[in-house]
Each structure stands twice: as C-alpha cells, then as structure tokens.
Short mmCIF file of C-alpha atoms in Angstrom, two decimals:
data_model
loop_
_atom_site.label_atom_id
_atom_site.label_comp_id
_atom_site.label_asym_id
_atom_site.label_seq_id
_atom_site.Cartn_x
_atom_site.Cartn_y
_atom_site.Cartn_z
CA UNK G 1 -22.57 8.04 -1.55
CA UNK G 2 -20.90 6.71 1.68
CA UNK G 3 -17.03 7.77 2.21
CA UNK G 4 -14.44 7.53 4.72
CA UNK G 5 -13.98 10.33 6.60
CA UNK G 6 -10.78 11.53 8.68
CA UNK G 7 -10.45 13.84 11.05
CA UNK G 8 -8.33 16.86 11.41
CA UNK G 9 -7.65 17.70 7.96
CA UNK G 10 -3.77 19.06 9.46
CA UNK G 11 -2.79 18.73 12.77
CA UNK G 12 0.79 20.53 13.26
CA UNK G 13 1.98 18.86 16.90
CA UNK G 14 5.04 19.09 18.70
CA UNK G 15 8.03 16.33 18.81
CA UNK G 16 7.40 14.45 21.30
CA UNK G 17 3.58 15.17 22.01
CA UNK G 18 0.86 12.44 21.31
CA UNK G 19 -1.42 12.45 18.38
CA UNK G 20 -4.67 11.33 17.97
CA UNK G 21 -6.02 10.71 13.98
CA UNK G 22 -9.59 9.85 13.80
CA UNK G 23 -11.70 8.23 11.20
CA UNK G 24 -14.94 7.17 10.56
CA UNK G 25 -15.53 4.38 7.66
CA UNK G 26 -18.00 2.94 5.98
CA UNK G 27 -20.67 2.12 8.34
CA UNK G 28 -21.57 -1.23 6.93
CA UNK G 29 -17.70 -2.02 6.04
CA UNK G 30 -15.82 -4.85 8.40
CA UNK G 31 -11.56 -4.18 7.86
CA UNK G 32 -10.25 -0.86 8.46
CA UNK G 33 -6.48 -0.09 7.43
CA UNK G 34 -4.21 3.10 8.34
CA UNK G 35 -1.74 3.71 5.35
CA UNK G 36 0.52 6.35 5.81
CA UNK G 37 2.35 8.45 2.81
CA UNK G 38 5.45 10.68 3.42
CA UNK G 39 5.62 13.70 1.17
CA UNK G 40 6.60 12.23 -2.33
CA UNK G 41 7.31 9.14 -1.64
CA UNK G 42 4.93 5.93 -1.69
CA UNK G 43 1.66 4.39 0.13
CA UNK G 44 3.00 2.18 3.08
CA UNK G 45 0.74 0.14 4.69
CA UNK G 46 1.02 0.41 8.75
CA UNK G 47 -2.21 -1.80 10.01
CA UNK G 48 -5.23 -3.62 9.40
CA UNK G 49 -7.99 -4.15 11.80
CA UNK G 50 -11.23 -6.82 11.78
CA UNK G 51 -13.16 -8.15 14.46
CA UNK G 52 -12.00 -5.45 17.01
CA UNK G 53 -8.90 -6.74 16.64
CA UNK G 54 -5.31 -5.97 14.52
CA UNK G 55 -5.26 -8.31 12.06
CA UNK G 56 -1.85 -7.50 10.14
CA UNK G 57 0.74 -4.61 10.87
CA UNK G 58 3.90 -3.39 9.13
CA UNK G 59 7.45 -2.67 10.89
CA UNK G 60 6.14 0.83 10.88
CA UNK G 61 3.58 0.15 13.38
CA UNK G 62 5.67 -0.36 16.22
CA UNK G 63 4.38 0.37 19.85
CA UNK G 64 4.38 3.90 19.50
CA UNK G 65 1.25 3.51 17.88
CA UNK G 66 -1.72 1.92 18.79
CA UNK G 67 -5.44 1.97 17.22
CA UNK G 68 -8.81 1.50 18.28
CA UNK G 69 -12.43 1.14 17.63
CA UNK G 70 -13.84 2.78 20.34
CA UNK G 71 -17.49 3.05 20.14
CA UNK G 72 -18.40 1.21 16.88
CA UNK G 73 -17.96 3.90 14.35
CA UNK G 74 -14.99 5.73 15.02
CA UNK G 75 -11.54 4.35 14.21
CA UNK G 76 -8.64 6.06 15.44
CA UNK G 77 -4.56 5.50 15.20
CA UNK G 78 -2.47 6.94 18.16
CA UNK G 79 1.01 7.63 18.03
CA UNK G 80 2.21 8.22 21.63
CA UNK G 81 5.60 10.16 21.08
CA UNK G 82 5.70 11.65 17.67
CA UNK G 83 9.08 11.61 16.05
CA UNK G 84 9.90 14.29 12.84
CA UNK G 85 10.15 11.39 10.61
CA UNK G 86 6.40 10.74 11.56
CA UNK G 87 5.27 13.50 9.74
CA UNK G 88 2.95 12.64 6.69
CA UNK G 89 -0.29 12.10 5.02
CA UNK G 90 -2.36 9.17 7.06
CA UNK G 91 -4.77 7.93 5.47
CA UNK G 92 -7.41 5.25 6.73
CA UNK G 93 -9.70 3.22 5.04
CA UNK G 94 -12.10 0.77 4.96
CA UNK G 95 -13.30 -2.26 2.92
CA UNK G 96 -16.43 -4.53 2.71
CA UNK G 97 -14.33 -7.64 2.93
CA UNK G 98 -10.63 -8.70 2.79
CA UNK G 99 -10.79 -9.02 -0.90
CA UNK G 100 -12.85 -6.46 -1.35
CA UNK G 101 -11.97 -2.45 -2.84
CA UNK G 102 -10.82 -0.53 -0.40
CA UNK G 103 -12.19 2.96 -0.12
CA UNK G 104 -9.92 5.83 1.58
CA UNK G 105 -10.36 8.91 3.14
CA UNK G 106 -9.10 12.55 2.44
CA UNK G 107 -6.28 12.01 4.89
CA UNK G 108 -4.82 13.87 7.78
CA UNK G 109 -1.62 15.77 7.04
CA UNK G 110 0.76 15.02 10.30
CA UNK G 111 3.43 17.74 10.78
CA UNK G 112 5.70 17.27 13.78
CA UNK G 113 8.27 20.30 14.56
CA UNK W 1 11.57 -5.74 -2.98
CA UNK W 2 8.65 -3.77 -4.66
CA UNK W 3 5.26 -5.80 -4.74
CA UNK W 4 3.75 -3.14 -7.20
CA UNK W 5 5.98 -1.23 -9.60
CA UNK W 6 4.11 1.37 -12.01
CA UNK W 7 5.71 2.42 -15.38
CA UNK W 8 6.48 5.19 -16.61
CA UNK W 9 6.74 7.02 -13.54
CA UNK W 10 5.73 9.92 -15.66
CA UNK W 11 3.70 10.53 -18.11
CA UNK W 12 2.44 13.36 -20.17
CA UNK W 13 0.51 13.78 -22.76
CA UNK W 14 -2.23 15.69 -24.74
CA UNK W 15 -5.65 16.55 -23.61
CA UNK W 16 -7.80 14.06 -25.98
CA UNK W 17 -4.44 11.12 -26.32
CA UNK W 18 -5.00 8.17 -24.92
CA UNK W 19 -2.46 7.26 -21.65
CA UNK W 20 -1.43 3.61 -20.86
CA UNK W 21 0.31 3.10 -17.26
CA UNK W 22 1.47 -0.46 -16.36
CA UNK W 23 2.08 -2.22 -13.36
CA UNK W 24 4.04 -5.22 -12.62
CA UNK W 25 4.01 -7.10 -9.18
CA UNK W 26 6.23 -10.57 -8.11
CA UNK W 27 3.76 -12.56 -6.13
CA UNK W 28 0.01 -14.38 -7.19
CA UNK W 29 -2.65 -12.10 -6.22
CA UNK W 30 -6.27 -12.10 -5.41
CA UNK W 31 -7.29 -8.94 -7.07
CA UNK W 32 -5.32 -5.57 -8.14
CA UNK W 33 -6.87 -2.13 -7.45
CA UNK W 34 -6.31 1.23 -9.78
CA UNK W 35 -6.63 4.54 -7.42
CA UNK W 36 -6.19 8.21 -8.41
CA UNK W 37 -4.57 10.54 -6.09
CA UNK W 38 -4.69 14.04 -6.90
CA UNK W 39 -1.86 16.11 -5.37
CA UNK W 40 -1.86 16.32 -1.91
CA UNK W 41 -5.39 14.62 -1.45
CA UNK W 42 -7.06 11.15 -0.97
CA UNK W 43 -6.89 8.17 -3.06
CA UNK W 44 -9.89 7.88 -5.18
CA UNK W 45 -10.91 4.13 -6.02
CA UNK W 46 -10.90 3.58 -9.41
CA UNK W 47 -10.91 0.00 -10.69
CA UNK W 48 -11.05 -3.75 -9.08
CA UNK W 49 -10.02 -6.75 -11.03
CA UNK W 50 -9.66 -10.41 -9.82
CA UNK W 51 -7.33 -12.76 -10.26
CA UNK W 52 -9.62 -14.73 -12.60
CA UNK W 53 -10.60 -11.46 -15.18
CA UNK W 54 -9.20 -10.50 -17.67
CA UNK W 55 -10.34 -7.30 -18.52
CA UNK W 56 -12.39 -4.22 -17.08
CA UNK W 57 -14.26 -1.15 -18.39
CA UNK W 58 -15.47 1.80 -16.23
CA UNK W 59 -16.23 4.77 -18.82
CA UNK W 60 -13.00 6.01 -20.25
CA UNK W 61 -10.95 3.43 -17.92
CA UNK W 62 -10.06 0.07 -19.26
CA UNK W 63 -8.16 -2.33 -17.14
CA UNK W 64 -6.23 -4.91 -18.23
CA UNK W 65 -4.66 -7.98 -16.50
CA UNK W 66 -2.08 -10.42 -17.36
CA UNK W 67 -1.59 -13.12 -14.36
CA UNK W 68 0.95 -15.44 -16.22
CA UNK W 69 3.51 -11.95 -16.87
CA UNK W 70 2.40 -10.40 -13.40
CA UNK W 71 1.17 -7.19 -15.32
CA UNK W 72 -1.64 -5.10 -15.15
CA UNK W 73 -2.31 -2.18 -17.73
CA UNK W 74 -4.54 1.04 -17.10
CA UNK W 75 -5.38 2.63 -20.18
CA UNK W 76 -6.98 6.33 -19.89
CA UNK W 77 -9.29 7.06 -23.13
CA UNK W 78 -9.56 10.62 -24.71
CA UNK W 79 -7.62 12.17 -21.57
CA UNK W 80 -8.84 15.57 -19.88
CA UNK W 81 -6.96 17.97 -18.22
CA UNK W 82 -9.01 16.52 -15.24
CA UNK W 83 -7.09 13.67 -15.46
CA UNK W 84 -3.97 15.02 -14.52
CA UNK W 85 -2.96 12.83 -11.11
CA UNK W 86 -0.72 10.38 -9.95
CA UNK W 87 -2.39 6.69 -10.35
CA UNK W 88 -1.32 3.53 -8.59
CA UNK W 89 -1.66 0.40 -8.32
CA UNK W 90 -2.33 -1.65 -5.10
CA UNK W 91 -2.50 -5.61 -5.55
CA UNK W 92 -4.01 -8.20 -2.82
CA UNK W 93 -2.21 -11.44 -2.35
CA UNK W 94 -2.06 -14.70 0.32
CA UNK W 95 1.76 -13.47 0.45
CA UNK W 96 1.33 -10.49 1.91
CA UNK W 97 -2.19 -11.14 3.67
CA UNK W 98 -5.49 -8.82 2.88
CA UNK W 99 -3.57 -5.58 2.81
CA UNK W 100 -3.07 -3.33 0.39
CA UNK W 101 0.81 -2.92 -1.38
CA UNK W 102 0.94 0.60 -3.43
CA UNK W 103 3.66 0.50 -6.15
CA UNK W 104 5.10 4.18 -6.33
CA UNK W 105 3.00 5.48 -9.07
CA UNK W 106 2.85 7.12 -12.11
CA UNK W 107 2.65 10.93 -12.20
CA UNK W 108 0.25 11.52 -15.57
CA UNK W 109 0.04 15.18 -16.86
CA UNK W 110 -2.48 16.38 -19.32
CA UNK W 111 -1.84 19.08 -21.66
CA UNK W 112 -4.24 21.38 -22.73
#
C-alpha cells in the first residue's frame, strides 16, 4: 500500500543551525501539507502546497521556513534558524485532492538544544 | 477559538466495551476525518465523511455525523487493547480553506 514517507526519523540540531525535513508522498497525490505537533499538545497546521506552489500557511510558517518540491517526488520543509520552541514532531502529508483524506507520514522528531 | 474539540479527553475502558469519542467544530465543513495516533508515532487515517453523509462503517469503526449540531461521533466496537491511542478529529471547511484543523484529542485506554 502506498504511504508517506519522512525522512530522518530524529534529527537532534543545534539552536540556531538549519534543518532540512524531507518527505516523499504519495506519488500520484497533488496537495502536500507539513503539520507540526509539539510534545503533548495538538496538530497545528503550518502549510499546504499544490501546483508547485504554497497554497495556504499558518502564522507558524513565517520566513524562517520555507518548502519545496524539488525534483517531483521529494517534498521538503526548511527552517533556516531553528529556535528551542521549534522542537517537535513534523509531520507531512499528502492528499489526492483538497477534499480528499489526507494520509501522513511517521514524522520526524525535531530536537533543537 | 478551537475548530475541532474532542470529548472526553480521556477515556478508558475495558478490553471488549464499546468507546464513543465526540467531536464538535463551529464552522460548515466539507468533510471530517477520524485519525489514530499511537504515542509518539504517525497519524493513521481512519475514517472520511462528507458533509452530505450521515453515517460510516469501517469494521469495528462507525462514524457518525450531525451537520445541524456541528458534531461528529466515533464509536469503537468490542475495543482491544490494540486500540489504546489518542484519536482526533480533523474537519475541512471553505472557512479555513483545504487544510486540515486537529481538535486536541481524546486519549482512549483499553484495559485488559
């Protein structure tokens, strides 16, 4: 069965340092979201992406972070300075259509000392 | 203000009860998704319903959805101790675009 899957599994990085989170959706899917989750608390929604192209993005995304589809499968989420309070789960995930389920990866647990 | 709210926000129970979660949400949606996060990993998709259904099976799962009261009811049959996981619910609207809003969940524990 097709999945989403997200790449590192844990990436410890300094404050400060830039990240790179990397996923690869559904191959035949069209909108890819990054959600993020800190430890406990709820799913927050940081940006969608269609038609190579951010289509919606929450406060959170501000321009510290940036995403891309570079090649046509990959889709990645940089954050250019991490902060502490940008430690979390990321998730990304990807969806058929805009009304369509939405099917997440395993995640990438961000720590930033 | 919370799109999605999940109640209880705990729940346990015993391994062959039934477990009802509910979630309420303030704006007219296009569809409302049930996921299943185990602790610590992904969200597992569990359940779609539109706007215009009513109701929805998937093996033990039944879905329920109430438009007029802004509700939506997830009703675990015969529970396992497999099922223990936090469950949320994520609606789609016009108001807030084609992304997904999580309400905070409900932590469900099954007993053996």
């Amino acid at each position: 069965e097709p999945e989403v899957t997200q790449t590192p599994s844990h990436q410890v990085t300094q404050m400060g340092q830039e990240v790179i989170l990397r996923c690869v959706p559904i191959s035949n899917h069209l909108y890819f979201y990054w959600y993020r989750q800190i430890l406990g608390q709820k799913v927050e929604f940081l940006v969608s992406f269609y038609n190579n192209e951010i289509s919606e993005k929450s406060e959170i995304f501000d321009d510290q972070f940036s995403v891309e589809r570079p090649d046509g499968s990959n889709f990645t989420l940089k954050i250019r300075s991490t902060k502490l309070e940008d430690s979390a789960m990321y998730f990304c995930a990807s969806s058929a259509g805009g009304y369509y389920e939405a099917f997440f990866g395993q995640g990438t647990r961000l720590t930033v000392v | 203000s919370q799109q999605g709210e999940e109640d209880p926000q705990a729940l346990s129970i015993q391994e062959g009860e039934n477990a009802t979660m509910n979630c309420s949400y303030k704006t007219s949606i296009n569809n409302l998704q049930w996921y299943r996060q185990n602790s610590g990993r992904g969200l597992v998709h569990l359940i779609l319903i539109r706007s215009n259904e009513r109701e929805k099976h998937s093996g033990r799962l039944r879905v329920t959805l109430d438009t007029s009261k802004k509700s939506s009811s997830l009703l675990i049959t015969a529970s396992r101790a497999a099922d223990t996981a936090s469950y949320f619910c994520a609606t789609v609207s016009h108001v807030y675009g084609q992304n997904f809003v999580f309400g905070p969940g409900t932590r469900l524990s099954v007993l053996p």
